[in-house]
Amino acid sequence: MVDVDELRSRYLNLEFARSNFVVPAGNAATLARLAGETRAQYIDPDHPDFEVFPAYLASLSAGRHLPIDFPSLGGIPVDGGKAVACILPVPAGVALNGRTHLHDIYAKSGRSGRMVFLVSRMEIFDQENTLLALSDSRMVIRERGTA
Amino acid sequence: MTIQSMADLEFGMEFGPWTPNTALASASAAANAVGWTNAARFSNHEGARQEGHPGALVPGILGMGFLCALIHREMPAARIENVDTVFRAPLVADQPCTVTAVITDIDVAKHRAELDLHIKNAKGETRIFGTATISMPT
């Protein structure tokens, strides 16, 4: 059984990925419309206050969720959920920078064994280095051999 | 009743149920919009079943989008500060679901309110749940 406290001490809050990207306004608006969003600032790229739909921001943290040297926990990771904190409006069509670290590691035990939860957090900055949003991805791994 | 300000909010106030579009074409288009273009699990029922899913899935981010959309539909003046979702079980495309929300806390001084959010399938089973913090004008 993996030592969660050791994982926390070794990996929490250490940036392990950095990426530059641009959110296409049309794509963000498409997702918002498909979700049933009605507010113009999310569905109309020509709106003067257009900003990226929060759920689109959640997609940005998908991809490499773990540091390259993070140990295998045996089970297959499952997408357990996502969270977004909207600090300032995130503009589309401009260069953004995402910096990712492991924000939390914890375990829960149940009848079918222990589940380990890994929360990776992407901090989204603009070119002036202003923090605009946080995008968390929660992975769940069922440990093998613990049932 | 459309909520326009903090004064309109009451503890325990419920929103929905609202039935969003879970059609396969919509789920697939949502996956494409965020760049997940080669994922059979979002675009093809048979392909998804071959991967062990009960059918093509509604992407979790689209589920989060349903929750955000309900908040904005019911409270046009609200700004979502945080939204946190737990993907409890798959939401299957082409199967109806309902989205609901309830106010669980109101902080008038900070112009904020908290909500519990649920997406349930036709059997009433929770597939996605979460919380949100919104800010509103007074």
CSV table of C-alpha atoms in Angstrom, one decimal:
chain,number,residue,atom,x,y,z
A,1,MET,CA,0.0,0.0,0.0
A,2,VAL,CA,1.4,3.3,-1.0
A,3,ASP,CA,2.4,5.8,1.7
A,4,VAL,CA,0.2,8.8,1.0
A,5,ASP,CA,2.1,11.0,3.4
A,6,GLU,CA,5.4,10.3,1.7
A,7,LEU,CA,3.8,11.1,-1.7
A,8,ARG,CA,2.5,14.4,-0.3
A,9,SER,CA,5.9,15.4,1.1
A,10,ARG,CA,7.7,14.5,-2.2
A,11,TYR,CA,5.3,15.8,-4.8
A,12,LEU,CA,2.8,18.4,-3.5
A,13,ASN,CA,3.0,22.0,-4.8
A,14,LEU,CA,6.0,21.3,-7.1
A,15,GLU,CA,5.4,22.6,-10.6
A,16,PHE,CA,5.9,19.8,-13.1
A,17,ALA,CA,4.4,21.1,-16.3
A,18,ARG,CA,4.2,24.5,-18.0
A,19,SER,CA,2.5,25.1,-21.3
A,20,ASN,CA,1.6,28.0,-23.6
A,21,PHE,CA,-1.8,28.0,-25.4
A,22,VAL,CA,-4.5,30.0,-26.9
A,23,VAL,CA,-8.2,29.3,-26.4
A,24,PRO,CA,-10.0,29.7,-29.7
A,25,ALA,CA,-13.1,31.8,-29.1
A,26,GLY,CA,-15.2,29.7,-31.5
A,27,ASN,CA,-14.4,26.5,-29.6
A,28,ALA,CA,-15.2,28.0,-26.2
A,29,ALA,CA,-18.4,29.4,-27.5
A,30,THR,CA,-19.3,26.1,-29.1
A,31,LEU,CA,-18.9,24.3,-25.8
A,32,ALA,CA,-21.0,26.9,-24.0
A,33,ARG,CA,-23.8,26.7,-26.6
A,34,LEU,CA,-23.8,22.9,-26.4
A,35,ALA,CA,-24.1,23.1,-22.6
A,36,GLY,CA,-27.2,25.2,-23.0
A,37,GLU,CA,-25.5,28.4,-21.9
A,38,THR,CA,-27.6,31.5,-22.6
A,39,ARG,CA,-25.3,34.4,-21.5
A,40,ALA,CA,-24.0,36.3,-24.5
A,41,GLN,CA,-20.5,36.8,-23.0
A,42,TYR,CA,-19.9,33.1,-23.2
A,43,ILE,CA,-21.7,32.2,-26.5
A,44,ASP,CA,-21.0,35.2,-28.7
A,45,PRO,CA,-17.3,35.6,-29.6
A,46,ASP,CA,-18.2,39.1,-30.9
A,47,HIS,CA,-19.5,40.2,-27.5
A,48,PRO,CA,-17.3,43.0,-26.1
A,49,ASP,CA,-17.0,41.1,-22.8
A,50,PHE,CA,-16.6,37.7,-24.3
A,51,GLU,CA,-14.7,35.3,-22.0
A,52,VAL,CA,-13.9,31.6,-21.9
A,53,PHE,CA,-16.7,29.5,-20.5
A,54,PRO,CA,-15.7,27.9,-17.1
A,55,ALA,CA,-16.3,24.4,-18.3
A,56,TYR,CA,-13.9,24.9,-21.1
A,57,LEU,CA,-11.2,25.9,-18.6
A,58,ALA,CA,-11.8,22.5,-17.0
A,59,SER,CA,-10.6,20.8,-20.2
A,60,LEU,CA,-7.3,22.5,-20.0
A,61,SER,CA,-6.1,20.5,-17.1
A,62,ALA,CA,-6.6,17.3,-19.0
A,63,GLY,CA,-3.4,15.7,-20.3
A,64,ARG,CA,-0.3,15.1,-18.3
A,65,HIS,CA,-1.6,15.0,-14.8
A,66,LEU,CA,1.4,13.7,-12.9
A,67,PRO,CA,5.1,14.4,-12.5
A,68,ILE,CA,7.2,12.2,-14.8
A,69,ASP,CA,8.7,10.3,-11.9
A,70,PHE,CA,5.5,9.8,-10.0
A,71,PRO,CA,5.3,6.1,-9.0
A,72,SER,CA,2.7,3.8,-10.4
A,73,LEU,CA,-0.1,3.1,-7.9
A,74,GLY,CA,-1.1,-0.1,-9.8
A,75,GLY,CA,-4.7,0.8,-10.7
A,76,ILE,CA,-6.1,2.5,-13.7
A,77,PRO,CA,-6.7,6.3,-13.2
A,78,VAL,CA,-10.3,7.4,-13.6
A,79,ASP,CA,-11.4,11.0,-14.1
A,80,GLY,CA,-13.1,11.7,-10.7
A,81,GLY,CA,-14.1,15.2,-11.3
A,82,LYS,CA,-13.0,18.7,-12.2
A,83,ALA,CA,-13.1,22.1,-10.6
A,84,VAL,CA,-12.6,25.6,-11.8
A,85,ALA,CA,-12.0,28.8,-9.9
A,86,CYS,CA,-12.7,31.9,-11.9
A,87,ILE,CA,-10.5,34.7,-10.5
A,88,LEU,CA,-10.7,37.1,-13.5
A,89,PRO,CA,-12.3,36.7,-16.9
A,90,VAL,CA,-10.2,34.5,-19.2
A,91,PRO,CA,-9.9,36.0,-22.6
A,92,ALA,CA,-10.0,33.9,-25.8
A,93,GLY,CA,-7.6,34.4,-28.7
A,94,VAL,CA,-4.6,35.6,-26.6
A,95,ALA,CA,-1.6,33.7,-25.4
A,96,LEU,CA,-2.0,32.1,-21.9
A,97,ASN,CA,0.4,30.2,-19.8
A,98,GLY,CA,-0.6,27.1,-17.7
A,99,ARG,CA,1.5,25.9,-14.8
A,100,THR,CA,0.6,22.6,-13.2
A,101,HIS,CA,1.4,21.1,-9.9
A,102,LEU,CA,-0.1,18.4,-7.6
A,103,HIS,CA,-2.4,20.3,-5.3
A,104,ASP,CA,-3.6,17.4,-3.1
A,105,ILE,CA,-3.1,13.7,-2.5
A,106,TYR,CA,-5.4,11.8,-0.2
A,107,ALA,CA,-6.9,8.4,0.3
A,108,LYS,CA,-10.3,7.0,1.2
A,109,SER,CA,-11.0,3.4,2.2
A,110,GLY,CA,-14.2,1.6,1.4
A,111,ARG,CA,-15.6,-1.9,1.2
A,112,SER,CA,-13.9,-2.5,-2.1
A,113,GLY,CA,-10.5,-1.3,-1.0
A,114,ARG,CA,-8.6,1.9,-0.8
A,115,MET,CA,-8.9,4.7,-3.4
A,116,VAL,CA,-6.2,7.3,-3.9
A,117,PHE,CA,-7.2,10.7,-5.1
A,118,LEU,CA,-4.7,12.9,-6.9
A,119,VAL,CA,-5.6,16.5,-7.6
A,120,SER,CA,-3.6,18.3,-10.2
A,121,ARG,CA,-4.0,22.0,-10.5
A,122,MET,CA,-3.3,24.2,-13.5
A,123,GLU,CA,-2.8,27.9,-12.7
A,124,ILE,CA,-3.7,29.9,-15.8
A,125,PHE,CA,-1.8,33.2,-16.3
A,126,ASP,CA,-2.0,35.9,-18.9
A,127,GLN,CA,1.1,37.4,-20.5
A,128,GLU,CA,1.4,40.0,-17.7
A,129,ASN,CA,1.7,37.1,-15.3
A,130,THR,CA,-1.7,37.8,-13.8
A,131,LEU,CA,-3.4,34.7,-12.3
A,132,LEU,CA,-6.8,34.4,-14.1
A,133,ALA,CA,-8.1,31.0,-13.1
A,134,LEU,CA,-7.4,27.6,-11.5
A,135,SER,CA,-8.3,24.4,-13.2
A,136,ASP,CA,-8.3,21.2,-11.0
A,137,SER,CA,-8.4,17.7,-12.3
A,138,ARG,CA,-9.2,14.9,-9.8
A,139,MET,CA,-7.9,11.5,-10.6
A,140,VAL,CA,-9.0,8.4,-8.7
A,141,ILE,CA,-7.0,5.3,-8.6
A,142,ARG,CA,-8.2,2.1,-7.0
A,143,GLU,CA,-5.2,0.4,-5.4
A,144,ARG,CA,-4.6,-3.2,-6.4
A,145,GLY,CA,-4.5,-5.9,-3.9
A,146,THR,CA,-6.2,-4.0,-1.2
A,147,ALA,CA,-9.7,-5.5,-1.5
B,1,MET,CA,-38.9,33.9,-11.0
B,2,THR,CA,-35.6,35.2,-12.3
B,3,ILE,CA,-33.0,36.0,-9.7
B,4,GLN,CA,-31.3,39.3,-10.3
B,5,SER,CA,-29.8,40.2,-7.0
B,6,MET,CA,-28.8,38.9,-3.5
B,7,ALA,CA,-32.1,40.2,-2.2
B,8,ASP,CA,-33.9,37.6,-4.4
B,9,LEU,CA,-32.1,34.7,-2.9
B,10,GLU,CA,-33.4,32.5,-0.1
B,11,PHE,CA,-31.8,29.6,1.7
B,12,GLY,CA,-33.0,26.3,0.3
B,13,MET,CA,-34.3,27.9,-2.9
B,14,GLU,CA,-34.3,25.3,-5.7
B,15,PHE,CA,-33.6,25.6,-9.4
B,16,GLY,CA,-34.6,23.2,-12.1
B,17,PRO,CA,-35.1,20.5,-13.0
B,18,TRP,CA,-33.8,21.5,-16.4
B,19,THR,CA,-33.3,18.9,-19.1
B,20,PRO,CA,-30.2,19.7,-21.2
B,21,ASN,CA,-29.3,18.2,-24.6
B,22,THR,CA,-27.4,14.9,-24.1
B,23,ALA,CA,-27.7,13.8,-27.7
B,24,LEU,CA,-24.7,11.8,-29.1
B,25,ALA,CA,-24.0,14.5,-31.7
B,26,SER,CA,-23.8,17.1,-28.9
B,27,ALA,CA,-21.5,15.0,-26.7
B,28,SER,CA,-19.3,14.4,-29.7
B,29,ALA,CA,-19.2,18.0,-30.7
B,30,ALA,CA,-18.3,19.0,-27.2
B,31,ALA,CA,-15.4,16.6,-27.2
B,32,ASN,CA,-14.3,18.0,-30.5
B,33,ALA,CA,-14.5,21.6,-29.3
B,34,VAL,CA,-11.9,20.9,-26.6
B,35,GLY,CA,-9.7,18.9,-28.9
B,36,TRP,CA,-10.6,15.4,-27.8
B,37,THR,CA,-11.2,14.4,-31.4
B,38,ASN,CA,-10.3,10.8,-31.5
B,39,ALA,CA,-12.2,9.5,-28.5
B,40,ALA,CA,-14.7,6.8,-29.5
B,41,ARG,CA,-16.1,6.9,-26.0
B,42,PHE,CA,-17.7,10.3,-26.8
B,43,SER,CA,-18.7,9.7,-30.4
B,44,ASN,CA,-19.8,6.1,-30.9
B,45,HIS,CA,-22.0,3.9,-28.6
B,46,GLU,CA,-20.5,0.7,-29.9
B,47,GLY,CA,-17.0,1.9,-29.7
B,48,ALA,CA,-17.6,3.1,-26.2
B,49,ARG,CA,-19.0,-0.3,-25.2
B,50,GLN,CA,-15.9,-2.0,-26.6
B,51,GLU,CA,-13.9,0.2,-24.2
B,52,GLY,CA,-16.0,-1.0,-21.3
B,53,HIS,CA,-18.4,1.9,-21.0
B,54,PRO,CA,-22.2,1.6,-20.9
B,55,GLY,CA,-22.5,3.6,-24.1
B,56,ALA,CA,-21.0,6.8,-25.5
B,57,LEU,CA,-20.3,9.2,-22.7
B,58,VAL,CA,-21.3,12.8,-22.2
B,59,PRO,CA,-17.9,14.4,-21.5
B,60,GLY,CA,-17.6,15.4,-17.9
B,61,ILE,CA,-16.8,19.0,-18.9
B,62,LEU,CA,-20.1,19.2,-20.7
B,63,GLY,CA,-21.8,18.0,-17.5
B,64,MET,CA,-20.0,20.8,-15.7
B,65,GLY,CA,-21.2,23.1,-18.5
B,66,PHE,CA,-24.8,22.0,-17.8
B,67,LEU,CA,-24.4,23.0,-14.2
B,68,CYS,CA,-22.9,26.4,-15.1
B,69,ALA,CA,-25.7,27.0,-17.7
B,70,LEU,CA,-28.4,26.3,-15.1
B,71,ILE,CA,-26.9,28.8,-12.8
B,72,HIS,CA,-26.8,31.5,-15.5
B,73,ARG,CA,-30.3,30.6,-16.8
B,74,GLU,CA,-31.8,31.0,-13.3
B,75,MET,CA,-29.6,33.8,-12.0
B,76,PRO,CA,-28.6,35.9,-15.0
B,77,ALA,CA,-26.7,38.4,-12.8
B,78,ALA,CA,-24.6,35.7,-11.0
B,79,ARG,CA,-21.0,35.3,-11.6
B,80,ILE,CA,-19.5,31.8,-11.0
B,81,GLU,CA,-16.5,32.1,-8.7
B,82,ASN,CA,-15.9,28.4,-8.2
B,83,VAL,CA,-17.5,25.3,-9.5
B,84,ASP,CA,-16.4,21.8,-8.3
B,85,THR,CA,-17.8,18.7,-9.8
B,86,VAL,CA,-17.6,15.0,-8.9
B,87,PHE,CA,-18.0,12.5,-11.7
B,88,ARG,CA,-19.8,9.9,-9.6
B,89,ALA,CA,-20.9,7.7,-12.5
B,90,PRO,CA,-21.0,8.0,-16.3
B,91,LEU,CA,-23.6,10.2,-18.0
B,92,VAL,CA,-24.6,8.3,-21.1
B,93,ALA,CA,-25.3,10.1,-24.4
B,94,ASP,CA,-28.8,9.9,-25.8
B,95,GLN,CA,-30.2,9.3,-22.3
B,96,PRO,CA,-32.1,12.1,-20.7
B,97,CYS,CA,-30.9,13.7,-17.5
B,98,THR,CA,-32.1,16.5,-15.2
B,99,VAL,CA,-30.1,19.3,-13.7
B,100,THR,CA,-31.0,20.9,-10.4
B,101,ALA,CA,-29.4,23.3,-7.9
B,102,VAL,CA,-30.2,24.4,-4.4
B,103,ILE,CA,-29.0,27.4,-2.4
B,104,THR,CA,-27.1,26.1,0.7
B,105,ASP,CA,-25.6,29.3,2.1
B,106,ILE,CA,-25.9,33.0,1.6
B,107,ASP,CA,-23.4,35.6,2.7
B,108,VAL,CA,-25.0,38.9,2.2
B,109,ALA,CA,-22.0,40.9,3.4
B,110,LYS,CA,-19.8,39.3,0.8
B,111,HIS,CA,-22.4,39.2,-1.9
B,112,ARG,CA,-21.9,35.4,-2.2
B,113,ALA,CA,-24.0,32.3,-2.2
B,114,GLU,CA,-23.2,28.6,-2.3
B,115,LEU,CA,-25.2,26.0,-4.2
B,116,ASP,CA,-25.3,22.2,-4.3
B,117,LEU,CA,-25.6,20.9,-7.9
B,118,HIS,CA,-26.9,17.6,-9.2
B,119,ILE,CA,-27.3,15.8,-12.5
B,120,LYS,CA,-29.5,12.8,-12.4
B,121,ASN,CA,-30.5,10.2,-15.0
B,122,ALA,CA,-34.0,9.1,-15.8
B,123,LYS,CA,-33.9,6.6,-12.9
B,124,GLY,CA,-33.1,9.4,-10.5
B,125,GLU,CA,-29.6,8.2,-10.0
B,126,THR,CA,-27.0,10.9,-9.4
B,127,ARG,CA,-24.3,10.9,-12.1
B,128,ILE,CA,-22.6,14.2,-11.4
B,129,PHE,CA,-22.8,16.3,-8.3
B,130,GLY,CA,-21.0,19.4,-7.2
B,131,THR,CA,-20.9,22.7,-5.5
B,132,ALA,CA,-20.6,26.3,-6.8
B,133,THR,CA,-19.9,29.7,-5.2
B,134,ILE,CA,-21.5,32.6,-7.0
B,135,SER,CA,-21.3,36.3,-6.5
B,136,MET,CA,-24.3,38.6,-7.1
B,137,PRO,CA,-25.0,42.3,-7.0
B,138,THR,CA,-27.0,43.4,-4.0
